[in-house]
PDB file of C-alpha atoms in Angstrom:
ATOM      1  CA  UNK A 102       3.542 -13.175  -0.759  1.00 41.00           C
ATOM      2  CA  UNK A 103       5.560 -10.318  -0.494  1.00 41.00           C
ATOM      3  CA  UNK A 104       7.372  -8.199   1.683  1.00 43.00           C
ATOM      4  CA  UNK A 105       9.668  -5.073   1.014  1.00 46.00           C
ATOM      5  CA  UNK A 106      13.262  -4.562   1.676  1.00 46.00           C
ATOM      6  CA  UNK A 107      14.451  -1.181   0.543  1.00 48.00           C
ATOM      7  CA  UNK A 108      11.175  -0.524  -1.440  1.00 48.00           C
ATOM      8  CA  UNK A 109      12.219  -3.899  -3.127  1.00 47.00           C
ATOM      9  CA  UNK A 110       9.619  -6.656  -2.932  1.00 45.00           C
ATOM     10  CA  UNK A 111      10.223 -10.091  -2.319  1.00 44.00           C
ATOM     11  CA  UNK A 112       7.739 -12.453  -3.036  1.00 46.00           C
ATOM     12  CA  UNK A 113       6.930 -15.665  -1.275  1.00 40.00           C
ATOM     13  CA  UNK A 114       4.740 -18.072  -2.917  1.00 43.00           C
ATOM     14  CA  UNK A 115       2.827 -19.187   0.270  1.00 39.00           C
ATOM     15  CA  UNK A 116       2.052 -17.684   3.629  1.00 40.00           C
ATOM     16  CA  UNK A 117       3.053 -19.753   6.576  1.00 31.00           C
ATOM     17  CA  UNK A 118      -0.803 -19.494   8.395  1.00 34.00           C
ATOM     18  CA  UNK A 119      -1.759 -21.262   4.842  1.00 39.00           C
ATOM     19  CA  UNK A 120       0.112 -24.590   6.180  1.00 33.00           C
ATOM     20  CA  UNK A 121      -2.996 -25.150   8.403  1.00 35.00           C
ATOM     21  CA  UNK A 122      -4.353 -26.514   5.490  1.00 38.00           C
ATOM     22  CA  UNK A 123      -1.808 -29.304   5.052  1.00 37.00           C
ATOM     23  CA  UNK A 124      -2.334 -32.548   7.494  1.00 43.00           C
ATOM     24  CA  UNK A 125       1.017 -32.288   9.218  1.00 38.00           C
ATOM     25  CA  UNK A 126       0.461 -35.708  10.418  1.00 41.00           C
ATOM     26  CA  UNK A 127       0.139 -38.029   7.301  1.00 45.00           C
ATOM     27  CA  UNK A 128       3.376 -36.446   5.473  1.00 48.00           C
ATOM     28  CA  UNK A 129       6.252 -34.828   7.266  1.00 46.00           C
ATOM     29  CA  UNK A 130       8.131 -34.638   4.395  1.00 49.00           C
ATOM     30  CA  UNK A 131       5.562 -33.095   2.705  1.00 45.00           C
ATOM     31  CA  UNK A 132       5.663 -30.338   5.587  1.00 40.00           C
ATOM     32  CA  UNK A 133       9.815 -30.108   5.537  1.00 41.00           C
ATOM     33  CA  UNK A 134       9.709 -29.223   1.724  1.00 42.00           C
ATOM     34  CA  UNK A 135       6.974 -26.663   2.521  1.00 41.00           C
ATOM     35  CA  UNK A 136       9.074 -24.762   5.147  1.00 37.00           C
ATOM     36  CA  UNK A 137      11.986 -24.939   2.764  1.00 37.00           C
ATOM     37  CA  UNK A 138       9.764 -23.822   0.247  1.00 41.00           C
ATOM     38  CA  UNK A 139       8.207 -20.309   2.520  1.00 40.00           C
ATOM     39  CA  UNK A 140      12.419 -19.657   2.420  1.00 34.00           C
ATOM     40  CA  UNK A 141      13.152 -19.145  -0.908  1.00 34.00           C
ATOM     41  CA  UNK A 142      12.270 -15.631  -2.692  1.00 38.00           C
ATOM     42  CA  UNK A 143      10.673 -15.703  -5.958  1.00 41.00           C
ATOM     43  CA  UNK A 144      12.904 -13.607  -7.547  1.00 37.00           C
ATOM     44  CA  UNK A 145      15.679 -15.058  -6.686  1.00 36.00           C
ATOM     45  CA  UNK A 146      16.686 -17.767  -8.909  1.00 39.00           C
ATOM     46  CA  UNK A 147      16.373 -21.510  -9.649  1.00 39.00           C
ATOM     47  CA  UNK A 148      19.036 -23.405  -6.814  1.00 38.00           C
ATOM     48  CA  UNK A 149      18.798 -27.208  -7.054  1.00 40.00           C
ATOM     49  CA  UNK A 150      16.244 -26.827  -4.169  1.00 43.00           C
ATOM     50  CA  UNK A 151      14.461 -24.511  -5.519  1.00 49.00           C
ATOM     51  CA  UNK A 152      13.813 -26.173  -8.738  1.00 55.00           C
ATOM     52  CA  UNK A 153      12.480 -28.969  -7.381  1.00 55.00           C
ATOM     53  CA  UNK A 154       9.641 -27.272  -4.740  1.00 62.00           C
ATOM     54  CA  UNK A 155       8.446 -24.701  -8.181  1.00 67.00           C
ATOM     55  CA  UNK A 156       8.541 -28.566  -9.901  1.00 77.00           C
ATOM     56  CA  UNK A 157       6.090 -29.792  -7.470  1.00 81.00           C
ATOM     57  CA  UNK A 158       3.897 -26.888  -7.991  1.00 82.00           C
ATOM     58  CA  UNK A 159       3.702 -27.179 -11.833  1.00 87.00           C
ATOM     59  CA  UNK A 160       6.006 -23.733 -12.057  1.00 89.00           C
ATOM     60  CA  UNK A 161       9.034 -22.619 -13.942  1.00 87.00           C
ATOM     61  CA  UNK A 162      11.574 -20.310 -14.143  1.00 88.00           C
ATOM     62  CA  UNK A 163       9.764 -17.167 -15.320  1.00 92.00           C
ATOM     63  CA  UNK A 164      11.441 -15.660 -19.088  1.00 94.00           C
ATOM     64  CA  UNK A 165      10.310 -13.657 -21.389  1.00 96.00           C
ATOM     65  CA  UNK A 166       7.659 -14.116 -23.936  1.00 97.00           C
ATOM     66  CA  UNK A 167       6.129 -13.114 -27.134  1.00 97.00           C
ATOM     67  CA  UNK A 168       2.765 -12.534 -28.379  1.00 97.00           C
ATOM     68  CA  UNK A 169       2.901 -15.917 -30.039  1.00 97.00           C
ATOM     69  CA  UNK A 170       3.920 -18.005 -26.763  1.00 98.00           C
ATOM     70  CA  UNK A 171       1.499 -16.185 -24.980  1.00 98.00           C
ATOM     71  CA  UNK A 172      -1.235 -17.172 -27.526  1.00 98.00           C
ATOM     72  CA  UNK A 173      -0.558 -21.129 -27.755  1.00 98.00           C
ATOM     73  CA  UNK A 174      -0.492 -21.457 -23.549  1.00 98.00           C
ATOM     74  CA  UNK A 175      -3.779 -19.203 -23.892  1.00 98.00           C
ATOM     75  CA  UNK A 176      -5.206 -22.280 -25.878  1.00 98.00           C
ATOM     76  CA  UNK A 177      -4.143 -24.565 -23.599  1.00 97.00           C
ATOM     77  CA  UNK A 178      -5.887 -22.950 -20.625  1.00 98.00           C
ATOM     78  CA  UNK A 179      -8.785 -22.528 -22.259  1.00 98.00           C
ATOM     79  CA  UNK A 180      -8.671 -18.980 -22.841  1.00 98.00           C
ATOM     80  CA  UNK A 181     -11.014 -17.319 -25.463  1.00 98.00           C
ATOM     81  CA  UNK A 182      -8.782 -15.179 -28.183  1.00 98.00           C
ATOM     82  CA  UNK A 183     -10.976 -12.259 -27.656  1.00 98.00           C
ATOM     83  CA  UNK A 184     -10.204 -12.523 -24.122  1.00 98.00           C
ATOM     84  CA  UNK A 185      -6.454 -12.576 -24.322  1.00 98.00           C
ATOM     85  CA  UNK A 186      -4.376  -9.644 -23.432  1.00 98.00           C
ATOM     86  CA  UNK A 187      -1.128  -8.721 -22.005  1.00 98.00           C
ATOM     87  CA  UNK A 188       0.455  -6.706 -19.269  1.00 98.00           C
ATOM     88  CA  UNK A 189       2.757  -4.086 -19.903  1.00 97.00           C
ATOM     89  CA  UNK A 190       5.745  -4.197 -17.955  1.00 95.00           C
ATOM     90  CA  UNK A 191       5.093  -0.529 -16.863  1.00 96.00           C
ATOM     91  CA  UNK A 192       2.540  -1.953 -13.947  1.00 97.00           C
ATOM     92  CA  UNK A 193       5.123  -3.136 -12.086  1.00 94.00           C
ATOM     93  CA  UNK A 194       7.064   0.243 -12.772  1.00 93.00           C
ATOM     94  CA  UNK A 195       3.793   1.818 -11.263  1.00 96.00           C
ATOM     95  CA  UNK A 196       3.247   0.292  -8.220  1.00 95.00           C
ATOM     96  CA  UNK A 197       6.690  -0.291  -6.820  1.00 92.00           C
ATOM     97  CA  UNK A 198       6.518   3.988  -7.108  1.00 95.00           C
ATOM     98  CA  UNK A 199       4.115   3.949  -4.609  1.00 96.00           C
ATOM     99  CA  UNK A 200       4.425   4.603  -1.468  1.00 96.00           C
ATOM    100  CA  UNK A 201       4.988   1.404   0.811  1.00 93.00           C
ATOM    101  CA  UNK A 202       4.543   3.125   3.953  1.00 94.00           C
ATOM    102  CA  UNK A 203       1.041   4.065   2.840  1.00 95.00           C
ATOM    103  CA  UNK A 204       0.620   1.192   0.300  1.00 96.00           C
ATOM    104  CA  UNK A 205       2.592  -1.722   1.814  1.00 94.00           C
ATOM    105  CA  UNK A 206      -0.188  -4.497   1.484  1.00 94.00           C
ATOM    106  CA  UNK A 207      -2.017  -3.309  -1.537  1.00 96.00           C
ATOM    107  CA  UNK A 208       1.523  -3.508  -3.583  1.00 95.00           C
ATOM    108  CA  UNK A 209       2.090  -6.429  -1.465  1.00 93.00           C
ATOM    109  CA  UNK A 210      -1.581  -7.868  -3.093  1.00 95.00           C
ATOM    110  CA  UNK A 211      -1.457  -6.240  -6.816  1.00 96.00           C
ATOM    111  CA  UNK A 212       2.194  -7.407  -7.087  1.00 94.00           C
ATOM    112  CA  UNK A 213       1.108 -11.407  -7.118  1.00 94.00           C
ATOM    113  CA  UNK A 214       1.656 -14.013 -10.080  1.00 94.00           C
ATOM    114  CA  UNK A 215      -1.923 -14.996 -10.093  1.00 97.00           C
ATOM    115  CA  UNK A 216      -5.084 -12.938  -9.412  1.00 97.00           C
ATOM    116  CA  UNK A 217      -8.745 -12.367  -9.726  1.00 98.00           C
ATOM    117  CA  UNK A 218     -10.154  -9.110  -9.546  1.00 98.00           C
ATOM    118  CA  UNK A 219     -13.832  -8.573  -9.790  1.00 98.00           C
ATOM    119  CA  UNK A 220     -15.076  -5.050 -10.215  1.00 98.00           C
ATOM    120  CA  UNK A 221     -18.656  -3.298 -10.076  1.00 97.00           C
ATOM    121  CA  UNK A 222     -20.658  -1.578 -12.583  1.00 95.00           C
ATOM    122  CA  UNK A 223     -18.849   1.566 -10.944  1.00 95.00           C
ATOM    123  CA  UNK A 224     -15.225   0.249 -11.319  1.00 96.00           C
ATOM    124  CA  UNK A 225     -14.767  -0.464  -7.892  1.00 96.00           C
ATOM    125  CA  UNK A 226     -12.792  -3.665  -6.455  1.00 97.00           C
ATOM    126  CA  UNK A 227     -15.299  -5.725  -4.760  1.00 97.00           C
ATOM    127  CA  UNK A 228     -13.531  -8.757  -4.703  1.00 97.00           C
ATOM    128  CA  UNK A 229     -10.166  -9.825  -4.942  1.00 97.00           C
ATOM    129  CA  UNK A 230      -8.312 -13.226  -5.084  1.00 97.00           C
ATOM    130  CA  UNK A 231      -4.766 -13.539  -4.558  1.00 96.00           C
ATOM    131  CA  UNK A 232      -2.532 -16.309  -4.939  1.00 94.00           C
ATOM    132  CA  UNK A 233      -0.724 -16.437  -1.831  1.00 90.00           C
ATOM    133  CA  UNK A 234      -3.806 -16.618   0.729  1.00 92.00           C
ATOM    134  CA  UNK A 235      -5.089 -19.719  -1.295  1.00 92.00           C
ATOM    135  CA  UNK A 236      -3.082 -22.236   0.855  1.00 88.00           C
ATOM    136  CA  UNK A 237      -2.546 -25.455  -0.160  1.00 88.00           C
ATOM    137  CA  UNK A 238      -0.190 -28.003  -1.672  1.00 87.00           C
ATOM    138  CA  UNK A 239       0.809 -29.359  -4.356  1.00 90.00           C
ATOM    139  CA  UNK A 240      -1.936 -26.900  -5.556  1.00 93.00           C
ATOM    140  CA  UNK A 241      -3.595 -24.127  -4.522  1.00 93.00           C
ATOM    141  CA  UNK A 242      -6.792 -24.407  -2.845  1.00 94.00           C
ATOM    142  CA  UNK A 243      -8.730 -21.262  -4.279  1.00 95.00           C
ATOM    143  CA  UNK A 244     -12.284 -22.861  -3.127  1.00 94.00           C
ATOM    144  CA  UNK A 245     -11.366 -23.092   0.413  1.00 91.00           C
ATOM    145  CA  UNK A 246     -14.096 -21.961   2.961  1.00 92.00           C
ATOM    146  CA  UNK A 247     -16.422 -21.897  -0.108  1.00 95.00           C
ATOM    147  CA  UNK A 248     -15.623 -18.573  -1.592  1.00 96.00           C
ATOM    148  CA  UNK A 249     -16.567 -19.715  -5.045  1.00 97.00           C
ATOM    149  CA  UNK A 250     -19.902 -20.776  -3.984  1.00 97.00           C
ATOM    150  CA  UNK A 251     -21.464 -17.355  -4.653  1.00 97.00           C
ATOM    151  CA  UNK A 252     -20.686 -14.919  -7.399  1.00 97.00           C
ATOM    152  CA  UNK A 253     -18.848 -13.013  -7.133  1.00 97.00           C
ATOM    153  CA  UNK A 254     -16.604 -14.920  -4.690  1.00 97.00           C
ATOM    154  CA  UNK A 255     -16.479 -14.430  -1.146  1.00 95.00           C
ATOM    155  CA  UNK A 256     -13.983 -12.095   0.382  1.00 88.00           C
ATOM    156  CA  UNK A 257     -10.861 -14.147   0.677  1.00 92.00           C
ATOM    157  CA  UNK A 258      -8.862 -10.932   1.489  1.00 91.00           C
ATOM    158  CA  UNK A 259      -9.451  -7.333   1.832  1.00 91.00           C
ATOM    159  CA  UNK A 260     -10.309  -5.406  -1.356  1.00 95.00           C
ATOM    160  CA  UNK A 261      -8.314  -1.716  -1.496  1.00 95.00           C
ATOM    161  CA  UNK A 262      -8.874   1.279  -4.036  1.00 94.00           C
ATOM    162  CA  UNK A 263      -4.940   1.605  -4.974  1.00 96.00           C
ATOM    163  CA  UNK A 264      -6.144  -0.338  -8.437  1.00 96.00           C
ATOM    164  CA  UNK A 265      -9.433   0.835  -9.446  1.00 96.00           C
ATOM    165  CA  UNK A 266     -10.698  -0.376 -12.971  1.00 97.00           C
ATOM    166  CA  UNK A 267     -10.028   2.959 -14.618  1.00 96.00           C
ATOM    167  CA  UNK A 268      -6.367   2.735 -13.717  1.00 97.00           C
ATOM    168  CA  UNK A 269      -5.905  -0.925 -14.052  1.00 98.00           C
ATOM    169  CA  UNK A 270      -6.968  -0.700 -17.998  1.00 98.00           C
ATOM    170  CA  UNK A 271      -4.274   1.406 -18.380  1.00 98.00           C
ATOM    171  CA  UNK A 272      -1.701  -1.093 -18.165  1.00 98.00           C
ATOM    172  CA  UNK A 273      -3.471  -3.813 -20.179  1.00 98.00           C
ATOM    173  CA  UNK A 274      -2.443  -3.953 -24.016  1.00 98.00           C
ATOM    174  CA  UNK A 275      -4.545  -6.115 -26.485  1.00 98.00           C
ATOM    175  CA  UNK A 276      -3.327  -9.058 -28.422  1.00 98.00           C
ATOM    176  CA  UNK A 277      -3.958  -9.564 -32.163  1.00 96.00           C
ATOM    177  CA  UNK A 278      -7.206 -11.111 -31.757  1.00 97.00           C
ATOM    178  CA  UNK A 279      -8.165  -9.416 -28.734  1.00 98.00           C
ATOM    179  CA  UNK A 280     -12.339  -7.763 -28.481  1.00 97.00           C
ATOM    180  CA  UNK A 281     -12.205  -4.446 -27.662  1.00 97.00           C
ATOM    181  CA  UNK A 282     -12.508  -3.313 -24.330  1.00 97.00           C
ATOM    182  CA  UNK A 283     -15.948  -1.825 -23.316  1.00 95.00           C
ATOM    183  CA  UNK A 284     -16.747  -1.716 -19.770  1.00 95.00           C
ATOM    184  CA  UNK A 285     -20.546   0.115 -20.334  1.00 94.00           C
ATOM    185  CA  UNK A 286     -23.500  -1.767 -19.418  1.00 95.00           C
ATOM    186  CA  UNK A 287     -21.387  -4.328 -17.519  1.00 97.00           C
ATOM    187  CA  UNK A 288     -22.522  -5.451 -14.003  1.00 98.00           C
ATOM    188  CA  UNK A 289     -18.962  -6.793 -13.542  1.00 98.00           C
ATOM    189  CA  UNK A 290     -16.155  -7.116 -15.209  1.00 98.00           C
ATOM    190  CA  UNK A 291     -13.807  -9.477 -14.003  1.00 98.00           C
ATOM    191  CA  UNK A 292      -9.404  -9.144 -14.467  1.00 98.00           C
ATOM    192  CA  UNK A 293      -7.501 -13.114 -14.572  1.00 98.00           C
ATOM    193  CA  UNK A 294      -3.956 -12.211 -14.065  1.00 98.00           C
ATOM    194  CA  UNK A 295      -2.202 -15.578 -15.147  1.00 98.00           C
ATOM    195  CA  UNK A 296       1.088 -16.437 -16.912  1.00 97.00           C
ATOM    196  CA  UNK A 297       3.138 -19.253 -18.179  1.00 96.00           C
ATOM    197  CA  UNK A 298       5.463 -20.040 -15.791  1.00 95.00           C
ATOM    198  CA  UNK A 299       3.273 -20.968 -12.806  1.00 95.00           C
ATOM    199  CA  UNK A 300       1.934 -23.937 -15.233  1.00 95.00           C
ATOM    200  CA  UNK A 301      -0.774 -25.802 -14.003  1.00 95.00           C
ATOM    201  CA  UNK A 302      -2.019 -22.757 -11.188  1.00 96.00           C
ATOM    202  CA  UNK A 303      -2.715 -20.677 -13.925  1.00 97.00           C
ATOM    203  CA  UNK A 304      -4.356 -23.689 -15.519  1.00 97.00           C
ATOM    204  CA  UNK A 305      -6.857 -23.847 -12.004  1.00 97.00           C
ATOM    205  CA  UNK A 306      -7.453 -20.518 -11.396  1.00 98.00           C
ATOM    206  CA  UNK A 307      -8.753 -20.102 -14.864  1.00 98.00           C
ATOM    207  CA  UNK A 308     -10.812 -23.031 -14.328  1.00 98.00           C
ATOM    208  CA  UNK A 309     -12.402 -21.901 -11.338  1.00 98.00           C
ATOM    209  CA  UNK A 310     -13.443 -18.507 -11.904  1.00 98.00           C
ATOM    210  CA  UNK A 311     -14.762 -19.932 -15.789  1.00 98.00           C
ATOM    211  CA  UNK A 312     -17.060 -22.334 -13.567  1.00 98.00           C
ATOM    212  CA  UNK A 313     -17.985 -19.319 -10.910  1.00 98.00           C
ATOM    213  CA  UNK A 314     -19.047 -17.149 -13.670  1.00 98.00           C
ATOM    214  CA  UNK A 315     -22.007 -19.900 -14.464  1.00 97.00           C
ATOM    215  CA  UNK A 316     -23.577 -18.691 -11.061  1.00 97.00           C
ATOM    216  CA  UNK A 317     -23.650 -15.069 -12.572  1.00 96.00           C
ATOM    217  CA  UNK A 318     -27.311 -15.105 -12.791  1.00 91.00           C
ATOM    218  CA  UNK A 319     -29.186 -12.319 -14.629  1.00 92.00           C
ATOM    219  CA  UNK A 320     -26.195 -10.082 -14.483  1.00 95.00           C
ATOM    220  CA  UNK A 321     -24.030  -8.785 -17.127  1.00 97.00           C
ATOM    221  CA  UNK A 322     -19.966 -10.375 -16.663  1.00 98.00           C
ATOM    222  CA  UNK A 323     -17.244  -9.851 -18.765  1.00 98.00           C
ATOM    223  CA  UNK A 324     -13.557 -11.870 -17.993  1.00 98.00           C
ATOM    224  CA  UNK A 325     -10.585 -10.761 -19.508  1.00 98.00           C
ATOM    225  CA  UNK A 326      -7.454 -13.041 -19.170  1.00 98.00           C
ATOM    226  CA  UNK A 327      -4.218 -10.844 -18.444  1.00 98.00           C
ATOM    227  CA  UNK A 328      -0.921 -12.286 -18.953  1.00 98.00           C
ATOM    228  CA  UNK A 329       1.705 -10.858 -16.739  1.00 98.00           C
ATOM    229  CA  UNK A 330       5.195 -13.157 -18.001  1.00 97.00           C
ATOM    230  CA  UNK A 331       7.454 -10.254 -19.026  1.00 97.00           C
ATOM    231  CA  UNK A 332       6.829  -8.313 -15.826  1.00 95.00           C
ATOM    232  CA  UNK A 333       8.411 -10.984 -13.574  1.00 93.00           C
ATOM    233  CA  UNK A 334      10.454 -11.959 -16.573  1.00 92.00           C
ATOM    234  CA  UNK A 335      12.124  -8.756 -16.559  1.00 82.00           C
ATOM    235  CA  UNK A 336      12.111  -8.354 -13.337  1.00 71.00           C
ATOM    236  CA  UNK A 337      14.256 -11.458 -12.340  1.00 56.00           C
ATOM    237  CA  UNK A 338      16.805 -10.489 -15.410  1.00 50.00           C
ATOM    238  CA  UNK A 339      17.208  -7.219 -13.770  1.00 53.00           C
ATOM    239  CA  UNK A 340      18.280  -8.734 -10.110  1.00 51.00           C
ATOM    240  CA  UNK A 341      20.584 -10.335 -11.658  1.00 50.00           C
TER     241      UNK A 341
END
C-alpha cells in the first residue's frame, strides 16, 4: 500500500486489516514476521530482515530490465508474445504530479506492483484489483470473498476515473512481438500490470485473471500483460 510523505509515496506491501485473513492462532511466528513485514517500505532497500519477508513472498529486489528479460519471465508466466508490453517509466512521472490532496487514494491504487484493471466498451474502469487489498500470506489471496467467480470480478476496491483507458494507453509501449493495440469492438479490455521482481505473485495473478476470462461468455475480452520493472527499478535507484 501506499501512503505519501512530502508528495513521496511509500509503499507497503500489505494492509494491516488484510491480517484477518491469517489464523493468528496456529502460527505466531507466522504473525510476528507479518507485523515486521507491514514496517518496512518498499522502496527502501533490502536489510537482512527485509530480504528474508520479500523471500517468503517469492519477491526480489526490483532492477532494471531489458526487452529481452522481460520477454523470457513473460514465457514463464504464461504470457502470450502478442500480449506483452511494457510501461514507460513516465507513468510514474504522471501520477506522482497529481494532486494528492485531491488524488491521494487513486495514486495510492494506480501506484501498486501488481494490478488488474478491467475497462468497458466505453473506456471506463469498472473493476479494479490491487495488490495490497488481496490479503494473505505467503501469497496473496486474490479470490477471497469470491470476486473471481463472476466476470468481470467483483469489486474488491473502489474503481476511480484518474486512469481512464484513453490515458492509460498512453503510457504503454509495445514489445517486438507485441499485436497492435485496437480497443474497437471490444466489450472489455482488460490491463495485467505484473513484473519480475514480485516472482511467483505475478506468476498468480496472471493465472487467475487467464482462468476468469473463461467465464467471459458471449462477450468480446482482450488482456494485455504490462510490465512495470523499470518504474520501481528506477525509482529505488533514485532514493538512493
Amino acid at each position: 500500500m501506499v501512503k505519501l510523505k512530502n508528495n513521496q509515496p511509500e509503499i507497503f506491501f500489505m494492509k494491516y486489516s488484510n491480517f484477518q485473513t491469517i489464523d493468528f492462532s496456529r502460527n505466531k511466528r507466522i504473525v510476528r514476521l507479518i507485523l515486521m513485514f507491514s514496517a518496512i517500505t518498499f522502496m527502501a532497500g533490502f536489510t537482512s530482515c527485509s530480504g528474508l519477508i520479500f523471500g517468503m513472498y517469492g519477491m526480489k529486489k526490483p532492477k532494471p530490465v531489458d526487452e529481452i528479460t522481460i520477454a523470457r519471465y513473460a514465457g514463464k508466466y504464461n504470457i502470450p508474445p502478442a500480449d506483452l508490453y511494457i510501461m514507460d517509466t513516465s507513468y510514474v512521472t504522471w501520477l506522482l504530479a497529481k494532486d494528492t490532496s485531491l488524488y491521494k487514494w487513486e495514486i495510492h491504487n494506480h501506484y501498486q506492483p501488481l494490478q488488474a484493471l478491467y475497462y468497458n466498451q466505453k473506456g471506463e474502469l469498472v473493476s479494479f484489483q490491487v495488490n495490497c487489498y488481496a490479503g494473505g500470506f505467503p501469497n496473496l489471496q486474490w479470490e477471497r470473498d469470491s470476486i473471481f467467480t463472476a466476470f468481470p470480478p467483483l469489486e474488491q476496491t473502489k474503481v476511480d476515473s484518474l486512469m481512464s483507458l484513453r490515458k492509460l494507453l498512453t503510457f504503454i509501449l509495445p514489445t517486438a512481438n507485441s499485436k497492435p493495440i485496437e480497443v474497437e469492438g471490444l466489450d472489455y479490455f482488460v490491463v495485467v500490470q505484473w513484473n519480475r521482481f514480485m516472482g511467483r505473485q505475478s506468476k498468480r495473478l496472471i493465472r487467475i485473471v487467464q482462468q476468469n476470462s473463461l467465464l467471459a461468455e458471449d462477450v468480446n475480452v482482450r488482456i494485455i500483460y504490462v510490465n512495470t520493472d523499470n518504474n520501481f527499478a528506477f525509482a529505488t535507484i533514485e532514493k538512493k
